[in-house]
PDB file of C-alpha atoms and ligand atoms in Angstrom:
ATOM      1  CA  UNK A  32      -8.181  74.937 -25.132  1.00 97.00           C
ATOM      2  CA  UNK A  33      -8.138  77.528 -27.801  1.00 98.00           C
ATOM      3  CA  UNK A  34      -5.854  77.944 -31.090  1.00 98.00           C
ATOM      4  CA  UNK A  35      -5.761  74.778 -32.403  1.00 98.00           C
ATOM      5  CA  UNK A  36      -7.029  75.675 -35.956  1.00 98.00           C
ATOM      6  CA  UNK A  37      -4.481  78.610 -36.033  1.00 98.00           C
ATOM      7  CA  UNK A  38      -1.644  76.537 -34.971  1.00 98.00           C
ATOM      8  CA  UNK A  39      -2.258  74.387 -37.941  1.00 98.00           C
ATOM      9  CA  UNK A  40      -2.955  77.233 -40.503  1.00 98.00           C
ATOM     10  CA  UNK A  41       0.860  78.807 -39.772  1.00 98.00           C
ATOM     11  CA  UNK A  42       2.124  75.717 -40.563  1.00 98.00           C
ATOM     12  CA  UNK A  43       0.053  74.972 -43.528  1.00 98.00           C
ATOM     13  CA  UNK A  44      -1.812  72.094 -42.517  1.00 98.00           C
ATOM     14  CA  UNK A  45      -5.318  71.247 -42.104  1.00 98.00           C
ATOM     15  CA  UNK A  46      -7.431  72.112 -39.376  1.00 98.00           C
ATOM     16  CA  UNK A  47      -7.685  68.442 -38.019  1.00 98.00           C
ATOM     17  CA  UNK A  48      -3.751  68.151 -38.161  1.00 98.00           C
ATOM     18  CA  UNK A  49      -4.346  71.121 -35.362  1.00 98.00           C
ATOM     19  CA  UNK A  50      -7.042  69.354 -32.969  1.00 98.00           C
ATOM     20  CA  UNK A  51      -4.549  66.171 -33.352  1.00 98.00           C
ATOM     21  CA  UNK A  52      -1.668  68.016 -32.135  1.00 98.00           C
ATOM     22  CA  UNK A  53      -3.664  69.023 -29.595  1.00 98.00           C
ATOM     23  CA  UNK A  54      -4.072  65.811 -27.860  1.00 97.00           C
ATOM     24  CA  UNK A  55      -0.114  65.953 -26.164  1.00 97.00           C
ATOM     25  CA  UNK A  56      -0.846  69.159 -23.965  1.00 98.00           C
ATOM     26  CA  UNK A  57      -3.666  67.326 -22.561  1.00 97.00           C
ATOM     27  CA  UNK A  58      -1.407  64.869 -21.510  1.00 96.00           C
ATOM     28  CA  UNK A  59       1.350  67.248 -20.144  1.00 97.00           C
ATOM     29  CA  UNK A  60      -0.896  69.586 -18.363  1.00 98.00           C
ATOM     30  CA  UNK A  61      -2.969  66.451 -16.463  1.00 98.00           C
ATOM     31  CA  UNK A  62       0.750  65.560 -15.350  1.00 96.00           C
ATOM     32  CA  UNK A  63       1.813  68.679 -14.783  1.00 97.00           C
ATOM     33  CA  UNK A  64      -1.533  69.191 -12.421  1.00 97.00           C
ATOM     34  CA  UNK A  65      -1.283  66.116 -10.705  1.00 94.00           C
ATOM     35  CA  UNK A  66       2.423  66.917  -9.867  1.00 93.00           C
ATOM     36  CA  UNK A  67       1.583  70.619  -8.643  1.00 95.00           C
ATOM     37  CA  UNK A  68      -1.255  68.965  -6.383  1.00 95.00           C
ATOM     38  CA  UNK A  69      -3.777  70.984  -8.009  1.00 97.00           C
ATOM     39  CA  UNK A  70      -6.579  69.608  -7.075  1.00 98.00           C
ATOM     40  CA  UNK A  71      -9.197  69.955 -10.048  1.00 98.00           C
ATOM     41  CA  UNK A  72      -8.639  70.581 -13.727  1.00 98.00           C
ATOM     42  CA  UNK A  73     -11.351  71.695 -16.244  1.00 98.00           C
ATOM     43  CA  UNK A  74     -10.749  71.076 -19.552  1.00 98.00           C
ATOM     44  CA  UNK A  75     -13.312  73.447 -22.135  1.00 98.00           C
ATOM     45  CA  UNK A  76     -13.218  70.459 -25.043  1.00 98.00           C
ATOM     46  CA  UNK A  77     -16.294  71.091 -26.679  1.00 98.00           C
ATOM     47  CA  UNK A  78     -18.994  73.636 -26.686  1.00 98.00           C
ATOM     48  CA  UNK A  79     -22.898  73.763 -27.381  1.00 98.00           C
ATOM     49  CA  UNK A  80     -21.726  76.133 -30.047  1.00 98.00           C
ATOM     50  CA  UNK A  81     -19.068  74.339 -31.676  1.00 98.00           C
ATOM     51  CA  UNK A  82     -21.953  72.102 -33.598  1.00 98.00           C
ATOM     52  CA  UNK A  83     -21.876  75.117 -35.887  1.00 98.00           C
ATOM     53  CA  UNK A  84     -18.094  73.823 -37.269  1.00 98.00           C
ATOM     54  CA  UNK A  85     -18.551  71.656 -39.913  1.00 98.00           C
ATOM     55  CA  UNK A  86     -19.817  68.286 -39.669  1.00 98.00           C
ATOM     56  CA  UNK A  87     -16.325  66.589 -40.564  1.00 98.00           C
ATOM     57  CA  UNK A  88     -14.470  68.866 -38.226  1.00 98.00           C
ATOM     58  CA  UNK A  89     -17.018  67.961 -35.935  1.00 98.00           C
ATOM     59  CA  UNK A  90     -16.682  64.192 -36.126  1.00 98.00           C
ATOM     60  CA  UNK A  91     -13.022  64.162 -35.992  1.00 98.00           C
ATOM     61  CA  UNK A  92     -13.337  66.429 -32.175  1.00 98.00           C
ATOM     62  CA  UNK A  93     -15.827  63.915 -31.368  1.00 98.00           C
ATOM     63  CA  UNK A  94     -13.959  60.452 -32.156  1.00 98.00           C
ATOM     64  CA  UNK A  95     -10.624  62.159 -31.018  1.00 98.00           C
ATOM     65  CA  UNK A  96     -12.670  62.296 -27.665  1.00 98.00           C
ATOM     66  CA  UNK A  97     -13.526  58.787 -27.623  1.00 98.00           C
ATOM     67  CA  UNK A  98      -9.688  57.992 -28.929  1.00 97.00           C
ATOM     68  CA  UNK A  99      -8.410  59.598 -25.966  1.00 97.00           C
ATOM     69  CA  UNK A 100     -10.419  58.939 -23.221  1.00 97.00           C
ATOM     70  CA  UNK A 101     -10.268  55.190 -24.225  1.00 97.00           C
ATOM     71  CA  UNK A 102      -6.346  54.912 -24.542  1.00 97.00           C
ATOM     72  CA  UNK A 103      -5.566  57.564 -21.412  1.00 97.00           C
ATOM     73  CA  UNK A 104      -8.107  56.070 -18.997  1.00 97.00           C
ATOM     74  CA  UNK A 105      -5.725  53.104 -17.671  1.00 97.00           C
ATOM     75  CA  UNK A 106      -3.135  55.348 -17.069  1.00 97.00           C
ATOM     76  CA  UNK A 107      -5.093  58.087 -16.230  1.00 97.00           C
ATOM     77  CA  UNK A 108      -6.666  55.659 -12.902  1.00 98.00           C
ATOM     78  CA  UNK A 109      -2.726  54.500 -12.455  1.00 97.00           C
ATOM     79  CA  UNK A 110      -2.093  58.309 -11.075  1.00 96.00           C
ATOM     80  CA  UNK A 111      -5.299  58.248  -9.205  1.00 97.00           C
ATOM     81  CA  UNK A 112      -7.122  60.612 -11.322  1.00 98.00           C
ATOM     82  CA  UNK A 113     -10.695  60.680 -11.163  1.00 98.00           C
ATOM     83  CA  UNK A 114     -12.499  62.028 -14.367  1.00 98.00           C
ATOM     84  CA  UNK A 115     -15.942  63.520 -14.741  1.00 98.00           C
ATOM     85  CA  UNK A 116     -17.738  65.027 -17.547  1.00 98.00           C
ATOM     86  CA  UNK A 117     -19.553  68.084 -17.690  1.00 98.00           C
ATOM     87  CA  UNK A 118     -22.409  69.302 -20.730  1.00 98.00           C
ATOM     88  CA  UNK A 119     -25.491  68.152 -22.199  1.00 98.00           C
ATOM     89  CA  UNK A 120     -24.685  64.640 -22.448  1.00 98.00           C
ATOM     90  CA  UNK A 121     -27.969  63.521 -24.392  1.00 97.00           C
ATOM     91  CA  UNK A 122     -26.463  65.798 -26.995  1.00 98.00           C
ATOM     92  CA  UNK A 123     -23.345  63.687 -27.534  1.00 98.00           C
ATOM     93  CA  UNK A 124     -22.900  60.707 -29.835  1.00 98.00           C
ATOM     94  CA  UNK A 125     -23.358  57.854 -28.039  1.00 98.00           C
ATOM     95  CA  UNK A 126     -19.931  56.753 -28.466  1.00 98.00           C
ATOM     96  CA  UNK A 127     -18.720  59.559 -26.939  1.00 98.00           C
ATOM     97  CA  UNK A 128     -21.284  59.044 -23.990  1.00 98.00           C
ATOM     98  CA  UNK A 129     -19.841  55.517 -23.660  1.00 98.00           C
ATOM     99  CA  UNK A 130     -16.040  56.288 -23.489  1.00 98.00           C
ATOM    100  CA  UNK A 131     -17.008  59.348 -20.961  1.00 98.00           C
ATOM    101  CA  UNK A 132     -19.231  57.009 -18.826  1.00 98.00           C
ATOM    102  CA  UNK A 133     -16.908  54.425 -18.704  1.00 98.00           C
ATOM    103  CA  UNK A 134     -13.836  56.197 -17.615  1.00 98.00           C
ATOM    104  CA  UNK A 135     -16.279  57.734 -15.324  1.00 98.00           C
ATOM    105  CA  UNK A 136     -16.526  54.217 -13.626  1.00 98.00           C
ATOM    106  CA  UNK A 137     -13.104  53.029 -14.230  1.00 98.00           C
ATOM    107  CA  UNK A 138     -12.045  56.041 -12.148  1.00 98.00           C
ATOM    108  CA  UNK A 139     -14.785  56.990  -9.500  1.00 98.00           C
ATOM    109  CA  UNK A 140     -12.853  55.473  -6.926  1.00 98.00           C
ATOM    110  CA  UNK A 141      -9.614  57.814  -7.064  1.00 98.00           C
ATOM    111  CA  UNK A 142      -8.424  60.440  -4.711  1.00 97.00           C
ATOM    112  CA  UNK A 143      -5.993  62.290  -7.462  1.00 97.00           C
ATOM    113  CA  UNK A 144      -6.658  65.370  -9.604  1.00 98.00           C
ATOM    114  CA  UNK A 145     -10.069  65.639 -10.554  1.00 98.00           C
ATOM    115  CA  UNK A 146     -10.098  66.135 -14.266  1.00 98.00           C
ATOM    116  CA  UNK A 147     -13.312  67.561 -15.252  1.00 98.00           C
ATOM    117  CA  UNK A 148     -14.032  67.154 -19.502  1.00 98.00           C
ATOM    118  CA  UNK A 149     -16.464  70.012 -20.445  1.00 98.00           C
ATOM    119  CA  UNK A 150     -18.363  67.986 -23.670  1.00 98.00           C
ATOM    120  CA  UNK A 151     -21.006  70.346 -24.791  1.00 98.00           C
ATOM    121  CA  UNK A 152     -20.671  72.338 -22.754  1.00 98.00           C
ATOM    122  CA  UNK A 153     -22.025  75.597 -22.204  1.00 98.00           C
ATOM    123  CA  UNK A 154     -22.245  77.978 -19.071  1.00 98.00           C
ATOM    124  CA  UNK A 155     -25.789  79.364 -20.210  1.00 98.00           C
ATOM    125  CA  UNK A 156     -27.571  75.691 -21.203  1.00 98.00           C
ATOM    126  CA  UNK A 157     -26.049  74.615 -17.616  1.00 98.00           C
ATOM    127  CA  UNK A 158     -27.602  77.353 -15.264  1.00 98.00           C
ATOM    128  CA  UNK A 159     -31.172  76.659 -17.774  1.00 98.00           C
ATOM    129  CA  UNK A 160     -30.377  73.310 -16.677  1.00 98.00           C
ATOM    130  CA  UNK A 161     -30.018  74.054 -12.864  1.00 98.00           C
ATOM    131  CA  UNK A 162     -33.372  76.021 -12.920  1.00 98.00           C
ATOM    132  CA  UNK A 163     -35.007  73.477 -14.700  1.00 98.00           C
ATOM    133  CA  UNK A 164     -34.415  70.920 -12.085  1.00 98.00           C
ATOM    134  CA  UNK A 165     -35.257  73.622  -9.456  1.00 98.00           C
ATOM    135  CA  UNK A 166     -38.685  73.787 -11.234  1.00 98.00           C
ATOM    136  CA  UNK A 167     -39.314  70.612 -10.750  1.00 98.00           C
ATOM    137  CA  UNK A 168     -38.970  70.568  -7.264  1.00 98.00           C
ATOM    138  CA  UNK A 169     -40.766  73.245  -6.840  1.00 98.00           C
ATOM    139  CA  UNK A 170     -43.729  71.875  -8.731  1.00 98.00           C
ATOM    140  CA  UNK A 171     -42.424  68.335  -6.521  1.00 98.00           C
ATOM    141  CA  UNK A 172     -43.594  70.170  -3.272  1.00 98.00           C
ATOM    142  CA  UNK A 173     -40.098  69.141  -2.085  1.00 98.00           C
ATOM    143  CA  UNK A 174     -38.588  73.011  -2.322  1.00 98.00           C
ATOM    144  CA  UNK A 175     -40.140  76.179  -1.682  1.00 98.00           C
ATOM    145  CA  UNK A 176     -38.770  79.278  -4.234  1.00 98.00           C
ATOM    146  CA  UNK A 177     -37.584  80.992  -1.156  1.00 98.00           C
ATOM    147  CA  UNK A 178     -35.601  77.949  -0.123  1.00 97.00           C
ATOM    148  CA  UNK A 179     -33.503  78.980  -3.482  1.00 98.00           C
ATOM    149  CA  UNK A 180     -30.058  80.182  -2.590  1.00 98.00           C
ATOM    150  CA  UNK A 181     -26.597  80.566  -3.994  1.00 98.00           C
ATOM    151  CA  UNK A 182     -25.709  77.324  -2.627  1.00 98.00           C
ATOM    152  CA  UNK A 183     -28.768  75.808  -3.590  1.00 98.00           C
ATOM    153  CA  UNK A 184     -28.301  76.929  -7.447  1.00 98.00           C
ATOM    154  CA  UNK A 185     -24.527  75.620  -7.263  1.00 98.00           C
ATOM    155  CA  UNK A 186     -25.645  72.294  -5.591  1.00 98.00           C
ATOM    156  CA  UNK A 187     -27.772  72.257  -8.951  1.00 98.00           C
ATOM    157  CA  UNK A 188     -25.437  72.766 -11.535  1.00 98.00           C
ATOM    158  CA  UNK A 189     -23.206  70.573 -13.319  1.00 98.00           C
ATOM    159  CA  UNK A 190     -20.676  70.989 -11.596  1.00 98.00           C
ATOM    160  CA  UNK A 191     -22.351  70.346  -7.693  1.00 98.00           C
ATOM    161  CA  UNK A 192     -19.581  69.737  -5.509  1.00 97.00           C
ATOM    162  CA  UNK A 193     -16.391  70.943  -7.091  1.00 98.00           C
ATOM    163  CA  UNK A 194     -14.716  73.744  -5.834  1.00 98.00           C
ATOM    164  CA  UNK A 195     -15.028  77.101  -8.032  1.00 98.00           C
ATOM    165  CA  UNK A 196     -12.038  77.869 -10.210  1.00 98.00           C
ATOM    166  CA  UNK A 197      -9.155  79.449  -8.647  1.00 98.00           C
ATOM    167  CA  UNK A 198      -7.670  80.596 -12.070  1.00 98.00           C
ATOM    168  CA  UNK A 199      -8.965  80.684 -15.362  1.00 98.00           C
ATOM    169  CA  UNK A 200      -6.279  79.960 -18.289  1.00 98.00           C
ATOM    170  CA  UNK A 201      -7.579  81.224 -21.568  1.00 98.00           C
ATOM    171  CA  UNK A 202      -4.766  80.305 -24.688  1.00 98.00           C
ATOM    172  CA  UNK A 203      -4.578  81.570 -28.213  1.00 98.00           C
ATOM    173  CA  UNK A 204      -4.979  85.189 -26.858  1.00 98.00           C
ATOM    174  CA  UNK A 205      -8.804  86.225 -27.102  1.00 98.00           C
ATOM    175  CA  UNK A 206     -10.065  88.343 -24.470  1.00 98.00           C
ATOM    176  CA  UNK A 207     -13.369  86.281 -23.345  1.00 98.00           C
ATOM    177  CA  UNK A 208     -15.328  83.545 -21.566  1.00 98.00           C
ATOM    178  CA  UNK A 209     -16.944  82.101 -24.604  1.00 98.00           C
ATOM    179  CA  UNK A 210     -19.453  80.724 -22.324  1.00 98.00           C
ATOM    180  CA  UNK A 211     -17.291  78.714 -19.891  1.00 98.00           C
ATOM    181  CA  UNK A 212     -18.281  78.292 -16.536  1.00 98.00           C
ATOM    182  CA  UNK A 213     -20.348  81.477 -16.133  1.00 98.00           C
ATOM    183  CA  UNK A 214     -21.685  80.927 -12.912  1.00 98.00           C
ATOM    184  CA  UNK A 215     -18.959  79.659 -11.488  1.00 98.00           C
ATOM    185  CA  UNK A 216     -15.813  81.607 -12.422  1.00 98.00           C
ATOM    186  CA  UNK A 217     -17.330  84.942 -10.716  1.00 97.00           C
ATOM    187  CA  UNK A 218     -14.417  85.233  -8.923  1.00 97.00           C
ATOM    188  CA  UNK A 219     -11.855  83.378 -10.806  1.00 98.00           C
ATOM    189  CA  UNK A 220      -8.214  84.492 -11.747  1.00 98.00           C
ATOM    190  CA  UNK A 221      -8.327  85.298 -15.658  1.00 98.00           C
ATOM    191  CA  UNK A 222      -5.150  84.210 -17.488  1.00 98.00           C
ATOM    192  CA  UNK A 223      -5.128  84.958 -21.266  1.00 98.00           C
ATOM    193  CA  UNK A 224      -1.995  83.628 -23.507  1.00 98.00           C
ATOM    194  CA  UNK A 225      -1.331  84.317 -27.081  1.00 98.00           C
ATOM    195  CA  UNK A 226       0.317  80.136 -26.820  1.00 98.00           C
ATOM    196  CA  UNK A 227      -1.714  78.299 -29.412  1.00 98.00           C
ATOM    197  CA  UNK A 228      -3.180  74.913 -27.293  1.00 98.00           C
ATOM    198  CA  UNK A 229      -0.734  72.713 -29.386  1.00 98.00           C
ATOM    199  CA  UNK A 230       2.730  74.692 -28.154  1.00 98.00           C
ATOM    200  CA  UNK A 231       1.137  74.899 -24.575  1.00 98.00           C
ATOM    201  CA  UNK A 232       3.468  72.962 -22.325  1.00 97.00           C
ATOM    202  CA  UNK A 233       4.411  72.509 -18.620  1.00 96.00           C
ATOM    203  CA  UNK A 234       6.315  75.452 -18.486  1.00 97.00           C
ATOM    204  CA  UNK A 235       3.444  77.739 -19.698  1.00 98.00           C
ATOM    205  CA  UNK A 236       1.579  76.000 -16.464  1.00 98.00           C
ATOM    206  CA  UNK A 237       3.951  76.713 -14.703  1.00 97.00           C
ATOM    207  CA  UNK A 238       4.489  80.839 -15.639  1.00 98.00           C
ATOM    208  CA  UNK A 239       0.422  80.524 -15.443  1.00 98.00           C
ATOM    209  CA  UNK A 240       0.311  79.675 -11.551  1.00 97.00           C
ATOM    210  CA  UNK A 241       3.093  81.977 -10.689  1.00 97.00           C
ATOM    211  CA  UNK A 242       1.068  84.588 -12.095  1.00 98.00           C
ATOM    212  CA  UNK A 243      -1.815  83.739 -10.714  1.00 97.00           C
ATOM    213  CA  UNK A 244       0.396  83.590  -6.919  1.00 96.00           C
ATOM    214  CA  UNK A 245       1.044  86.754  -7.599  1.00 96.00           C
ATOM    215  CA  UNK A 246      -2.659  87.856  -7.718  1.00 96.00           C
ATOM    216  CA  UNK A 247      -4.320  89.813  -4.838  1.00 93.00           C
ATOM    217  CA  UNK A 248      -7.769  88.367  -3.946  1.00 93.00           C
ATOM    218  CA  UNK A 249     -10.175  90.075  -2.230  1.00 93.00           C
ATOM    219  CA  UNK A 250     -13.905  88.228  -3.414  1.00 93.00           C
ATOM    220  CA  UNK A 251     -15.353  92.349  -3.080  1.00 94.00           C
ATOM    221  CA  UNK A 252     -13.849  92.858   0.113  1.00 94.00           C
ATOM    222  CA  UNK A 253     -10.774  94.954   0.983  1.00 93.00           C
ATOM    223  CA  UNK A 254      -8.175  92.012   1.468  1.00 86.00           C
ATOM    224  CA  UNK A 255      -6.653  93.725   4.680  1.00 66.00           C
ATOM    225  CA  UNK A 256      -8.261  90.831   6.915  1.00 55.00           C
ATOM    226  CA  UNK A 257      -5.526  88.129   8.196  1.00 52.00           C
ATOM    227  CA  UNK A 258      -5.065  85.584   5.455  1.00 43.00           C
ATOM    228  CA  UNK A 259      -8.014  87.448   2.942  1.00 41.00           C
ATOM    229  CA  UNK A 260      -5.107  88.967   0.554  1.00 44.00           C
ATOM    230  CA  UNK A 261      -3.663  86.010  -1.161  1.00 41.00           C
ATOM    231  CA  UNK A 262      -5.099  83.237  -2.949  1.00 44.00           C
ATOM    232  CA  UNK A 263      -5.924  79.421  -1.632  1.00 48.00           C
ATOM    233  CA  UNK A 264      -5.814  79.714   2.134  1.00 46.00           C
ATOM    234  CA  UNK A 265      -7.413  83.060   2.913  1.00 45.00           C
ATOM    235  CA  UNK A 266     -10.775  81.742   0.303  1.00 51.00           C
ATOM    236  CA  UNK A 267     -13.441  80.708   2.743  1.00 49.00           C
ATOM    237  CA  UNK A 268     -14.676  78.389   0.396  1.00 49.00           C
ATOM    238  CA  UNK A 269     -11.757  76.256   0.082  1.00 47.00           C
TER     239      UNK A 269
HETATM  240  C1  LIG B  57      -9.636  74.264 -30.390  1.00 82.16           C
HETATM  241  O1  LIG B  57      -9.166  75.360 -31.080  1.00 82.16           O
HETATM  242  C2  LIG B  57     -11.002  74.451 -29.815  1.00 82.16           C
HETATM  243  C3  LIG B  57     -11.822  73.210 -29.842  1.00 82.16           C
HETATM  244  C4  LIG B  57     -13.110  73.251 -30.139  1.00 82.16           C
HETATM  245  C5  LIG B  57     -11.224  71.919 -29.535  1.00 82.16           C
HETATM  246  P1  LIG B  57      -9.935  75.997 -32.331  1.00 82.16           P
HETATM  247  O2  LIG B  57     -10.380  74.922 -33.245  1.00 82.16           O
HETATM  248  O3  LIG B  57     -11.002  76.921 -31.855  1.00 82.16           O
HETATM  249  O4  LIG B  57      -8.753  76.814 -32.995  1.00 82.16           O
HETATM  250  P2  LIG B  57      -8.801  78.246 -33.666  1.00 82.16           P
HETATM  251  O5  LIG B  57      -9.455  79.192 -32.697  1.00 82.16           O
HETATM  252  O6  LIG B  57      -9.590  78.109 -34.921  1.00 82.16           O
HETATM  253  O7  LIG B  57      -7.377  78.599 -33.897  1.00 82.16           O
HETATM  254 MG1  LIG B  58     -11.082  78.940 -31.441  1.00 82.16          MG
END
C-alpha cells in the first residue's frame, strides 16, 4: 500500500489525512478478495524501515492499526476471514500486539480469505529470522545443516504454510520490492500502478487480476508442458 502521503499532498492536506483515507481500500479490496475467492491477501502495512518517519507519523500508522483491526475484526470473522500477522512483533507497541493477537484468536477458526497484515515487516529481518531458528536447531541436535532445504527455509519463515504470491500489486507507481516478501515472491506476477492507495478501488483489483490472467508462467521452464503455461492450475505448488 503505497502513495498515501502523495495522495494527500495533491490535495493539500496533511500526511495523516492520507494514511486515514487509506483505511476504505482496505476494506474494499478484503471484499473484493473474498468475493473473487482469492484465497490469501497480504497487506505490506508497515515496514522495519518505516520507524525512520517521524515519530507522530509513526504513532498515528500505529493506532490507525489498532483502530482498524479492533472495529473490522467482527465483521471481518462474519465473512469467514481468518487474519494473521506477519513482522517482528516484539518490535510493535504492545497495543498493536494486542489488537493483532486478538483478532488472531477471534478469527483462527475461519475457512475465508486469509488476510495476512505485514506489521514490521521486512523480507531481509524475516529470512535472518528463519536462519536464526535454523541455528538453533542445529546447535538443538534436532537438524543436521544438510537437512536444510528450500522447503525447510520456507517452513521457517514467517510466513510457513501460506502459499507463495501469485501476483504482486505494487500502487503509487515505483518500480521495486522495498523489501516485501523477498524470499517468497521469486516467482510472483509484478503489478505496478501509478493509483495512489487511497483512489485504489475494486475495479483497479479487478484490471489487476485480468492482467495478471493474461500472464504466461513458466517458474524457468519453457511453459509448453500441458497445463505449465498459465497461471493457478498448471503451478505445482498450488
Ligand atoms: C503508505 O504510503 C505507506 C505506509 C507506510 C502505510 P506512504 O506514506 O509511503 O505515501 P507516499 O509514498 O509518501 O506517497
Ligand atoms: Mg511511500
Amino acid at each position: 500500500m503505497d502513495g498515501n502521503g502523495r495522495w494527500a499532498q495533491r490535495r493539500g492536506l496533511p500526511r495523516s489525512a492520507g494514511h486515514r483515507a487509506g483505511v476504505r481500500p482496505v476494506r474494499a479490496t478484503v471484499e473484493a478478495c473474498g468475493e473473487l475467492g482469492i484465497r490469501v491477501l497480504t497487506l505490506y502495512a508497515f515496514s522495519t524501515e518505516n520507524w525512520k518517519r517521524p515519530r507522530p507519523e509513526v504513532d498515528l500508522l500505529m493506532s490507525l492499526c489498532v483502530e482498524v483491526l479492533d472495529r473490522e475484526v467482527a465483521e471481518l470473522h462474519t465473512k469467514g476471514v481468518r487474519v494473521r500477522g506477519i513482522g517482528r512483533r516484539d518490535g510493535l507497541p504492545a497495543a498493536v500486539r494486542a489488537a493483532l493477537k486478538r483478532a488472531e484468536e477471534r478469527t483462527a477458526g475461519n475457512q475465508g480469505l486469509q488476510l495476512v497484515l505485514a506489521l514490521n515487516y521486512g523480507g531481509r529481518q524475516e529470512v535472518v529470522d528463519a536462519a536464526r531458528r535454523l541455528a538453533r536447531e542445529v546447535q538443538a541436535g534436532r537438524l543436521r545443516p544438510e537437512d536444510i532445504d528450500e522447503d525447510r527455509l520456507a517452513a521457517s519463515m514467517d510466513t510457513a504454510g501460506l502459499p507463495e504470491p501469485d501476483l504482486l500489486i505494487r500502487c503509487g507507481g515505483e518500480m521495486r520490492l522495498s523489501n516485501f516478501l523477498l524470499w517468497e515472491s521469486a516467482y510472483s506476477e509484478l503489478l505496478v500502478t501509478p493509483v495512489h492507495w487511497p483512489d485504489f478501488g475494486r475495479a483497479d483489483l479487478l484490471a489487476a487480476v485480468a492482467e495478471f490472467q493474461r500472464r504466461q508462467r513458466r517458474f524457468g521452464g519453457l511453459g509448453s508442458t500441458p497445463g505449465g503455461a498459465l497461471g493457478g492450475a498448471g503451478d505445482p505448488r498450488t
